[in-house]
Short mmCIF file of C-alpha atoms (C1' of nucleotides) in Angstrom, two decimals:
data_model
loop_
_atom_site.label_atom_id
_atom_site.label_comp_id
_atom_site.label_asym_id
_atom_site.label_seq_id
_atom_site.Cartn_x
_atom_site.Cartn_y
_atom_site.Cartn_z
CA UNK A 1 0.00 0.00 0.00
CA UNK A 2 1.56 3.51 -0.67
CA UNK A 3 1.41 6.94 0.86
CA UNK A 4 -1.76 8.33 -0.90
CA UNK A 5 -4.20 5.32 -0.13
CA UNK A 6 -3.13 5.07 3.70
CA UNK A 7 -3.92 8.71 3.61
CA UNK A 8 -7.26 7.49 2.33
CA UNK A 9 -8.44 5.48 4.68
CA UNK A 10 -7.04 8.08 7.74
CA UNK A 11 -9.96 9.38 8.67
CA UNK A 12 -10.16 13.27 8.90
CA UNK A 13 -9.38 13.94 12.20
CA UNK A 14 -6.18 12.14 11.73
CA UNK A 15 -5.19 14.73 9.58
CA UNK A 16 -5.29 17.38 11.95
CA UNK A 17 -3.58 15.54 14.38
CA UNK A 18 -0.79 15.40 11.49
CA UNK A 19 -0.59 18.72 11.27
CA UNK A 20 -0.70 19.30 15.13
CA UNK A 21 1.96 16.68 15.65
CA UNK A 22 4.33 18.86 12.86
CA UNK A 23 3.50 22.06 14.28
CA UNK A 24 4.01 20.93 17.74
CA UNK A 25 7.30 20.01 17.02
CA UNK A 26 8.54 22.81 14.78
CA UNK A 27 7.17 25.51 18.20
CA UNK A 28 9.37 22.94 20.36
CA UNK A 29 12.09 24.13 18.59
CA UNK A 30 11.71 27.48 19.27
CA UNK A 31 11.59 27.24 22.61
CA UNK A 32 14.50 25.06 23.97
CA UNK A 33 12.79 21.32 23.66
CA UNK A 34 14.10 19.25 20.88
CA UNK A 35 12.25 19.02 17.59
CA UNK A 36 11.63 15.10 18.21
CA UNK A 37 10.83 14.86 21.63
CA UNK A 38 7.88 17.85 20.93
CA UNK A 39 6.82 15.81 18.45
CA UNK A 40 6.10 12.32 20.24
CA UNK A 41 4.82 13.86 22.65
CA UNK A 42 2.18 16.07 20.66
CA UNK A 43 1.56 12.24 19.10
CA UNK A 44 1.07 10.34 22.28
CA UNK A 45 -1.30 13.27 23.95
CA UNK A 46 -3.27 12.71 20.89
CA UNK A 47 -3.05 9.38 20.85
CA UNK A 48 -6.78 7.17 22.13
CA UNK A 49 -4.85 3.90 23.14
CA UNK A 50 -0.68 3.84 24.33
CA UNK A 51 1.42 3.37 21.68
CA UNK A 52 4.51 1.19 21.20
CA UNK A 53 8.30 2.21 20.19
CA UNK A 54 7.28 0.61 17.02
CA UNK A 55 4.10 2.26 16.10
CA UNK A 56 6.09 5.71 16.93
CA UNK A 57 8.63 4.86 15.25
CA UNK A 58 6.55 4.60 11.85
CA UNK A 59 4.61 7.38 12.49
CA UNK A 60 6.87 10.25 12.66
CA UNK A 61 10.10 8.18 10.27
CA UNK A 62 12.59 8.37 13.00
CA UNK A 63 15.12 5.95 13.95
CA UNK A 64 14.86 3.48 16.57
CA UNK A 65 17.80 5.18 18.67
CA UNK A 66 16.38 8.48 18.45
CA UNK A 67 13.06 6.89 19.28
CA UNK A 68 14.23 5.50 22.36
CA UNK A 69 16.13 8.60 23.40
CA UNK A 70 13.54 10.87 23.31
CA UNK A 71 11.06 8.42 25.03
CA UNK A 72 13.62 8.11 27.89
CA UNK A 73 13.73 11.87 28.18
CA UNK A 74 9.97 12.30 28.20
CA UNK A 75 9.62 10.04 31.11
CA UNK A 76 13.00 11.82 32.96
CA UNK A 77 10.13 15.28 32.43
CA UNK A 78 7.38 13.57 33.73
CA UNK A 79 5.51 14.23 30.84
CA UNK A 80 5.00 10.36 29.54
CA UNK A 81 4.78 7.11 31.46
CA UNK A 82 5.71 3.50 30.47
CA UNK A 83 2.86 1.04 30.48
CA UNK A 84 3.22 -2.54 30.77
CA UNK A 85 0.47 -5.00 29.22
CA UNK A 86 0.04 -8.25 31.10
CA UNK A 87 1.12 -11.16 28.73
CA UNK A 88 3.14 -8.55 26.53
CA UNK A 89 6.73 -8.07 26.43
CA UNK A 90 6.50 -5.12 24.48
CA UNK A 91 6.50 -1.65 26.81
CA UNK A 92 3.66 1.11 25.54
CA UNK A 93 3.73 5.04 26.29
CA UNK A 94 1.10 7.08 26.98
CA UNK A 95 0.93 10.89 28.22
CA UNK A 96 -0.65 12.85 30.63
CA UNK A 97 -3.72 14.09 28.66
CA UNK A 98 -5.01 16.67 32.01
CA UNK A 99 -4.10 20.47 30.80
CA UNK A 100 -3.15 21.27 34.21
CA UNK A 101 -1.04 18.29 35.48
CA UNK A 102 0.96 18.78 32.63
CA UNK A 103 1.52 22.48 33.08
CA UNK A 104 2.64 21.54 36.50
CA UNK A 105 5.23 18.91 35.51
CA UNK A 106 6.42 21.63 32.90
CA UNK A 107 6.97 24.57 35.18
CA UNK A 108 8.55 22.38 37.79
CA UNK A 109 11.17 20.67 35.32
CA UNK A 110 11.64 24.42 33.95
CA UNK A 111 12.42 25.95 37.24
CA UNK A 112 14.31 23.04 37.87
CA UNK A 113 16.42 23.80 34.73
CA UNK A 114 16.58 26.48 34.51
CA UNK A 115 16.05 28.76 37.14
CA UNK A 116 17.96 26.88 39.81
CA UNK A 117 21.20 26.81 38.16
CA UNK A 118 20.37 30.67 37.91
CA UNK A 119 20.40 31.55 41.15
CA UNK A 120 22.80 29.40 42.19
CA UNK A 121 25.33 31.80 39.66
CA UNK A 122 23.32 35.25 41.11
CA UNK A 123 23.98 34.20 45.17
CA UNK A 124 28.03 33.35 44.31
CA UNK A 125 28.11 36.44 42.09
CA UNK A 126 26.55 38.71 45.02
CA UNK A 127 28.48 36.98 47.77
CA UNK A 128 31.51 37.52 46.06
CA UNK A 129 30.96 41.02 46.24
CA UNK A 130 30.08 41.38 49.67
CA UNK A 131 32.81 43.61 50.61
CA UNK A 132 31.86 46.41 47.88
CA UNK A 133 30.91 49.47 49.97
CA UNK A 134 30.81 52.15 46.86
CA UNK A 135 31.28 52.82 43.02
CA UNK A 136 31.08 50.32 40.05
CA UNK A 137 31.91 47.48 42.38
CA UNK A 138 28.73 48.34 45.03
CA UNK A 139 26.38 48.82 41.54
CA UNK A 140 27.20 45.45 40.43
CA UNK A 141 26.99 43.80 43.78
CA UNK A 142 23.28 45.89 44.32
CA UNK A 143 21.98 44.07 40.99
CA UNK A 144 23.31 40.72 41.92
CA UNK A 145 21.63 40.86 44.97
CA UNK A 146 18.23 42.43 42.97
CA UNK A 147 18.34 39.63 40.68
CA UNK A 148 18.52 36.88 43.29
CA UNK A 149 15.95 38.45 45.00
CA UNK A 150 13.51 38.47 42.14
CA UNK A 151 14.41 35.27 40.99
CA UNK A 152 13.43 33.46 44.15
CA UNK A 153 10.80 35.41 44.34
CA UNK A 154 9.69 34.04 41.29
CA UNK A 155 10.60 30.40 41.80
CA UNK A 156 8.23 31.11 45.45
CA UNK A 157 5.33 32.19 43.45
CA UNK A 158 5.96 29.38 41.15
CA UNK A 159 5.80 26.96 43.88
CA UNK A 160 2.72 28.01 45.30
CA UNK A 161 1.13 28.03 41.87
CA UNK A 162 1.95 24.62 41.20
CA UNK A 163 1.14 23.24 44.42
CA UNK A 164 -2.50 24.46 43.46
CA UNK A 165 -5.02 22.33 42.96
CA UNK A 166 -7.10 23.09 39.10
CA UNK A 167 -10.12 24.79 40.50
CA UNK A 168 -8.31 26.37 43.21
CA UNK A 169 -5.96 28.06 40.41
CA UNK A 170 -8.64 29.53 38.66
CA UNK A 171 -10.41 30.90 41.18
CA UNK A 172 -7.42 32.84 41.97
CA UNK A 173 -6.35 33.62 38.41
CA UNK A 174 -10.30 34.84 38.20
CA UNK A 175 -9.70 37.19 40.72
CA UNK A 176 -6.38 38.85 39.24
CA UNK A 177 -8.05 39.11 35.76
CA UNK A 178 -11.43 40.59 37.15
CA UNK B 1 50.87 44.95 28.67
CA UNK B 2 50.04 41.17 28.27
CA UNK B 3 46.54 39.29 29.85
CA UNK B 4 47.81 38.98 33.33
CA UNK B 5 48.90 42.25 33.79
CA UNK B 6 45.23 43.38 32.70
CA UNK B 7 44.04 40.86 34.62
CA UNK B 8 45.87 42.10 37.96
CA UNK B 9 44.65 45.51 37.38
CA UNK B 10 41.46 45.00 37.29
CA UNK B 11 38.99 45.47 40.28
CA UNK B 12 38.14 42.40 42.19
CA UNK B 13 34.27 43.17 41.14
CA UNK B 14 35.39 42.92 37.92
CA UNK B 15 36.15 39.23 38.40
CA UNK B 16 33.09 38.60 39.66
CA UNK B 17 31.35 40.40 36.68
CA UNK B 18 33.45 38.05 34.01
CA UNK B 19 31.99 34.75 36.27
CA UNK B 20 28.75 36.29 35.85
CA UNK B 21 29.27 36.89 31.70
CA UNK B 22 30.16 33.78 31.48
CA UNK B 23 27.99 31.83 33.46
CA UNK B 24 24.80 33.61 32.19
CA UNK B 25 26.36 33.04 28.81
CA UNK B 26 26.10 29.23 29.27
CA UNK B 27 23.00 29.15 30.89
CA UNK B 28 21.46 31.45 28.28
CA UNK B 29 22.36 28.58 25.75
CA UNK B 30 20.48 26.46 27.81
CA UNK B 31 17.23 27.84 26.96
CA UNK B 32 17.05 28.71 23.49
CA UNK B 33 18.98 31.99 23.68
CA UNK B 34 22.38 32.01 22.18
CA UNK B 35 25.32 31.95 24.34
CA UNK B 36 26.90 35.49 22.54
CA UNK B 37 23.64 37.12 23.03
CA UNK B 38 23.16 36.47 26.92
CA UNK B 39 26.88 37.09 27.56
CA UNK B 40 26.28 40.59 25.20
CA UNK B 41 23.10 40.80 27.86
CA UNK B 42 24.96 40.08 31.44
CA UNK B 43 27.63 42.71 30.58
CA UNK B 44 25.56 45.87 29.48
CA UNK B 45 23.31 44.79 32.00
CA UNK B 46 26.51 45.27 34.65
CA UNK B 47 28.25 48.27 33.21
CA UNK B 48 28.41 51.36 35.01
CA UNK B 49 28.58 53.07 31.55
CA UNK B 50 27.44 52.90 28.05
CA UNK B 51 29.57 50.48 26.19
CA UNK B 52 30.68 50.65 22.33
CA UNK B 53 30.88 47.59 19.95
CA UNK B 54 34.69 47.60 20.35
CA UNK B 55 34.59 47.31 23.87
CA UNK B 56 32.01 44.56 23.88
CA UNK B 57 33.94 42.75 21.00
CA UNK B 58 37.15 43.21 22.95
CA UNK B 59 35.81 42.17 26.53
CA UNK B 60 34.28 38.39 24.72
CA UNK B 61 36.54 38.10 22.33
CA UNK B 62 34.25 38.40 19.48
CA UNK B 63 34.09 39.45 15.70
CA UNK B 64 32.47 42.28 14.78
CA UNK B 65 29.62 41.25 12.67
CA UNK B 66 28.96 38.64 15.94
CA UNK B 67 28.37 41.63 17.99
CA UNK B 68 26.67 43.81 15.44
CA UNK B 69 24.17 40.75 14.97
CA UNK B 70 23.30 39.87 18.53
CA UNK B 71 23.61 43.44 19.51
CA UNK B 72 20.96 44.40 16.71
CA UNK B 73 18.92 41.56 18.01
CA UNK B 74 18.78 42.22 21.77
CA UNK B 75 17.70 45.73 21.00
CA UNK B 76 14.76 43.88 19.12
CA UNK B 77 13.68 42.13 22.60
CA UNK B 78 14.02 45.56 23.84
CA UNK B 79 16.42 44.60 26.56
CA UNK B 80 18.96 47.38 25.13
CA UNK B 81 19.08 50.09 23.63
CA UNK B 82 21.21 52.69 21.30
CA UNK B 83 22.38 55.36 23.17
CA UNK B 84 23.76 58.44 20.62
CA UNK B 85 26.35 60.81 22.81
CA UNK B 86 26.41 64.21 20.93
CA UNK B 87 29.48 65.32 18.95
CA UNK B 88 30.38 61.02 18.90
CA UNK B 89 29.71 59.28 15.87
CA UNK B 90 30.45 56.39 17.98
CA UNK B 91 27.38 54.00 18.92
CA UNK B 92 26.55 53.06 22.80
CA UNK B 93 24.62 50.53 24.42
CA UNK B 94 22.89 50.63 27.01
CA UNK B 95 20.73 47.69 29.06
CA UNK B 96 17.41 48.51 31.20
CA UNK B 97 18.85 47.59 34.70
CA UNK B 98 15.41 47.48 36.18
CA UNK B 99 14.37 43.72 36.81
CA UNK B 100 10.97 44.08 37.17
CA UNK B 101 11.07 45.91 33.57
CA UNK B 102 13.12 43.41 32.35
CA UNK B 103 11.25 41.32 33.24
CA UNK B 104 8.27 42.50 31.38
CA UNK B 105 9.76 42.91 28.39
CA UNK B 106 10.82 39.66 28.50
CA UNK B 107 7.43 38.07 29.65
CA UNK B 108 6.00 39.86 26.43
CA UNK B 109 8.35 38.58 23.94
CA UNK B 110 8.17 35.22 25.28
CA UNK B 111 4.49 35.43 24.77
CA UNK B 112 4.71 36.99 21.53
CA UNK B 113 7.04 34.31 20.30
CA UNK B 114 5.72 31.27 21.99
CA UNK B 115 2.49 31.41 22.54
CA UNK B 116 1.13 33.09 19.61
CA UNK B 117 2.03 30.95 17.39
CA UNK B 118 0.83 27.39 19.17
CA UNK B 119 -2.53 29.63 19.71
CA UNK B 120 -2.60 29.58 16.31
CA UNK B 121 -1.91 25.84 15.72
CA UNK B 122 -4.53 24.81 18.05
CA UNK B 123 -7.23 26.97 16.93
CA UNK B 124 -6.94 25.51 13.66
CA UNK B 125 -6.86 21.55 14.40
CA UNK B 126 -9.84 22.66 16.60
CA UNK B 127 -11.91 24.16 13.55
CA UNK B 128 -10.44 21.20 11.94
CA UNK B 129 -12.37 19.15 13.99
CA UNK B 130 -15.53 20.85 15.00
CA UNK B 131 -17.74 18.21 12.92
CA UNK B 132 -16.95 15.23 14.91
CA UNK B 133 -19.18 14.35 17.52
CA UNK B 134 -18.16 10.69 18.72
CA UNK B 135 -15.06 8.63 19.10
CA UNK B 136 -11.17 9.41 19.29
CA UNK B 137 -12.41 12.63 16.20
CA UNK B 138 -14.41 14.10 19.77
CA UNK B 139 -11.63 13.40 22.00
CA UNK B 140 -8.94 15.50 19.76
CA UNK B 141 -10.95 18.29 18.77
CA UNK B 142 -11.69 18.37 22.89
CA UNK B 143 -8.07 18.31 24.00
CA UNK B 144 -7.14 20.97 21.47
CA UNK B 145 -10.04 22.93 22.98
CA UNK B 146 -8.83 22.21 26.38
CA UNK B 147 -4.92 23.32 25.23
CA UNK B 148 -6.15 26.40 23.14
CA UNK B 149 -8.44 27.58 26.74
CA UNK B 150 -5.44 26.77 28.78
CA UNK B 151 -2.56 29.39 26.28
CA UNK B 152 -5.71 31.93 26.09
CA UNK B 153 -6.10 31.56 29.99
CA UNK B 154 -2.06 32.15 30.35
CA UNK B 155 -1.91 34.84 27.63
CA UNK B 156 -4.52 36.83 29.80
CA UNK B 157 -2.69 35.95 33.47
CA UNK B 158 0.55 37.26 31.88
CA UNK B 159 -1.06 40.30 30.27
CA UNK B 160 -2.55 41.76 33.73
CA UNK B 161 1.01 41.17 35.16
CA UNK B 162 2.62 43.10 33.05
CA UNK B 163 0.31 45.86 32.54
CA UNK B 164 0.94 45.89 36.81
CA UNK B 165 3.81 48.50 38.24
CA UNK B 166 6.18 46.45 40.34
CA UNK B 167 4.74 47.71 43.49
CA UNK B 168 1.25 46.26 42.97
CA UNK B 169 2.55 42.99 41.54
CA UNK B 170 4.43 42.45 44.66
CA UNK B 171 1.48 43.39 46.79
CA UNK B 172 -0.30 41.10 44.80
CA UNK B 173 2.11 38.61 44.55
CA UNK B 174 2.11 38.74 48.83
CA UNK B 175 -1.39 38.32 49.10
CA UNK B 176 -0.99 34.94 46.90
CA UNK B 177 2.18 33.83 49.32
CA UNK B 178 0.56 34.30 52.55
"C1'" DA C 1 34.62 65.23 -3.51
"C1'" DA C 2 37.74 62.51 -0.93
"C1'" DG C 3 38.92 60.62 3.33
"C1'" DA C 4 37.97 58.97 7.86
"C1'" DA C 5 35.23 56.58 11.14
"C1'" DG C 6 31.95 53.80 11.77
"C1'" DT C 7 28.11 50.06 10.69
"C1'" DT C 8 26.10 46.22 8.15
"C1'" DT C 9 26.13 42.18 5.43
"C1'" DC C 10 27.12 37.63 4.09
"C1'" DA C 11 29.71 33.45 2.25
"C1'" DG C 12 32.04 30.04 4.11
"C1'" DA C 13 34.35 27.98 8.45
"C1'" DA C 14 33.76 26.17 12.97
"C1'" DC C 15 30.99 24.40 16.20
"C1'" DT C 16 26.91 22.00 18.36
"C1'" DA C 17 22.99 19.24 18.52
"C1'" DT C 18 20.54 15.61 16.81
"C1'" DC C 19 19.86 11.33 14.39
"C1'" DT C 20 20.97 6.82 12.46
"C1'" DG C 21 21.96 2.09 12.41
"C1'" DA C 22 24.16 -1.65 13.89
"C1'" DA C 23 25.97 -4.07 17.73
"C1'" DA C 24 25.55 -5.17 22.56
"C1'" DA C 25 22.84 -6.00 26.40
"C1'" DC C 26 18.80 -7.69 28.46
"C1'" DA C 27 14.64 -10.46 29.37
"C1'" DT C 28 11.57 -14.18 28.72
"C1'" DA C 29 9.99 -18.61 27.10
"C1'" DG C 30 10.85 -23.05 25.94
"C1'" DC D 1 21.13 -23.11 28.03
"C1'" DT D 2 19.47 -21.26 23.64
"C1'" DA D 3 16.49 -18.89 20.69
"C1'" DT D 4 13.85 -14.94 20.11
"C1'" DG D 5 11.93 -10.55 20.74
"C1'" DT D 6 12.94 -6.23 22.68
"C1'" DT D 7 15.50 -2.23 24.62
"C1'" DT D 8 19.78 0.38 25.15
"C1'" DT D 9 24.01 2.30 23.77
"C1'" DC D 10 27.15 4.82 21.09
"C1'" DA D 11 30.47 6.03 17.19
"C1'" DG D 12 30.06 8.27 13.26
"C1'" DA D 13 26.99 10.83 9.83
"C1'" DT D 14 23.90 14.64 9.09
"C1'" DA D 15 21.69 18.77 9.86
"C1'" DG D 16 21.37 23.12 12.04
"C1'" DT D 17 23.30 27.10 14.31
"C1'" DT D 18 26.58 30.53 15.28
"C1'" DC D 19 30.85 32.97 14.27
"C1'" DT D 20 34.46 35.13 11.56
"C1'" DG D 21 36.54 38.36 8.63
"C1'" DA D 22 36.65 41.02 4.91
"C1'" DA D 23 34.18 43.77 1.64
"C1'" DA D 24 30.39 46.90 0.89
"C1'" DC D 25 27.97 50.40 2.55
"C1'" DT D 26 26.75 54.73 5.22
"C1'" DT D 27 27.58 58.99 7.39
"C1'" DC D 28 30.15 62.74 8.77
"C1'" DT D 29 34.04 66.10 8.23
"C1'" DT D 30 36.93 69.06 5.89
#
DNA sequence: AAGAAGTTTCAGAACTATCTGAAAACATAG
DNA sequence: CTATGTTTTCAGATAGTTCTGAAACTTCTT
């Protein structure tokens, strides 16, 4: 069977979940996440039943390294879990599909990633500086200090955010936007 | 005068200030901003004075047409701008030292170049989709519905913030904390 | 108008990230 | 223990991004 008739008999909404899958992964590139790993994930939060290494494999042409990889590193996010089926060797993957959980897992992993390692360089860059009483060398030692302080202010709000429960979260956010 | 004589000249801030180019630098590369353009970033961001191209090439050791390119591209994040001193041809930069501005202007070209776009995506394999009324067809066109409620929801959360001064943010932000 | 001082552009080089494919490791069943 | 189906690893290939350096361009001065 080529191409053309197994587009055939995809029914329509497959095709949207084509495109979503492709788009999905070409935004994951602009913003830090690898191409791939965007992608089987847009597949497998689309997907009705877990899907295999295999199946995955197929869908988006990849290799089975790359498959694997990126699997591995969706499960190390949180984002994906491994399912095993009784009587079946193989392993299937399926995603969180709840909006919310998975905004959680993001923002955690982010801060994790990326704002951690951040701070960590802001508190040695300010304590460094301790001794700066005036001038250039008090300036730079004031914004260290400035930056650390927002940033952990951030990763506070961050934490209270996520700890959140859905409703409870948009309660709040309905009383910021009203 | 050869590197370490520099080097032993300069202030002990100073040293402090190159860990912090540096480190921001890397961590910039981290997520999706490129390494020159951070580093470009920390040091305005730390100089007591407007700097010129030359300095800024001479300070990372980089070419000319790097800086011009990342310089011309931080000033379209608006994290920096062109600062003209009269009777200089010369061209200064400058970087908004404020966090809490920064931090704005960040927010809204994050926005602008993240979620914008997947807005768009979803809205389409949504309309894509509005026909089916049964099935896995219903359970995509819901989830996209569910994602594209979720970025509008964010977009309008991250709006309000930054249309906030940083005073009533952080009395808002306090009321959230305690 | 010619020269000086500066900025911008861009083709190719250097570097980095990602992907492939085949081999090795692992697990299960017989 | 061996055969078989499956996952993991990793060296090298490929693709993508960033950087250099020199030439072209612009602007100002005399």
């Amino acid at each position: 069977m080529n191409e053309a008739q197994i587009q055939s008999l995809r029914p329509d909404w497959e095709l949207a979940r084509e495109e979503f899958v492709a788009q999905w992964g070409a935004l994951g590139s602009h913003w830090g996440i690898n191409r791939t790993m965007a992608q089987i994930h847009a597949l497998l939060m689309t997907a009705p039943e877990p899907m295999d290494t295999e199946q995955i494999m197929a869908r988006l042409h990849i290799s089975r390294g790359n498959a694997n990889t990126n699997l591995r590193e969706l499960i190390g996010w949180g984002l994906i879990r491994l399912i095993v089926k009784k009587g079946e060797r193989r392993e299937y993957f399926e995603a969180e599909k709840d909006v919310w959980k998975m905004f959680i897992t993001i923002a955690k992993e982010r801060k994790r990633r990326e704002l951690d390692p951040a701070l960590l360089v802001l508190k040695q860059c300010a304590e460094q500086t301790q001794t700066e009483t005036a001038g250039p060398g008090k300036a730079f030692h004031d914004q260290m200090k400035e930056l650390q302080e927002f940033v952990e202010f951030g990763m506070k709000v961050s934490d209270t955010v996520a700890s959140m429960k859905h409703a409870s979260a948009l309660q709040w956010a309905m009383r910021l936007l009203s």
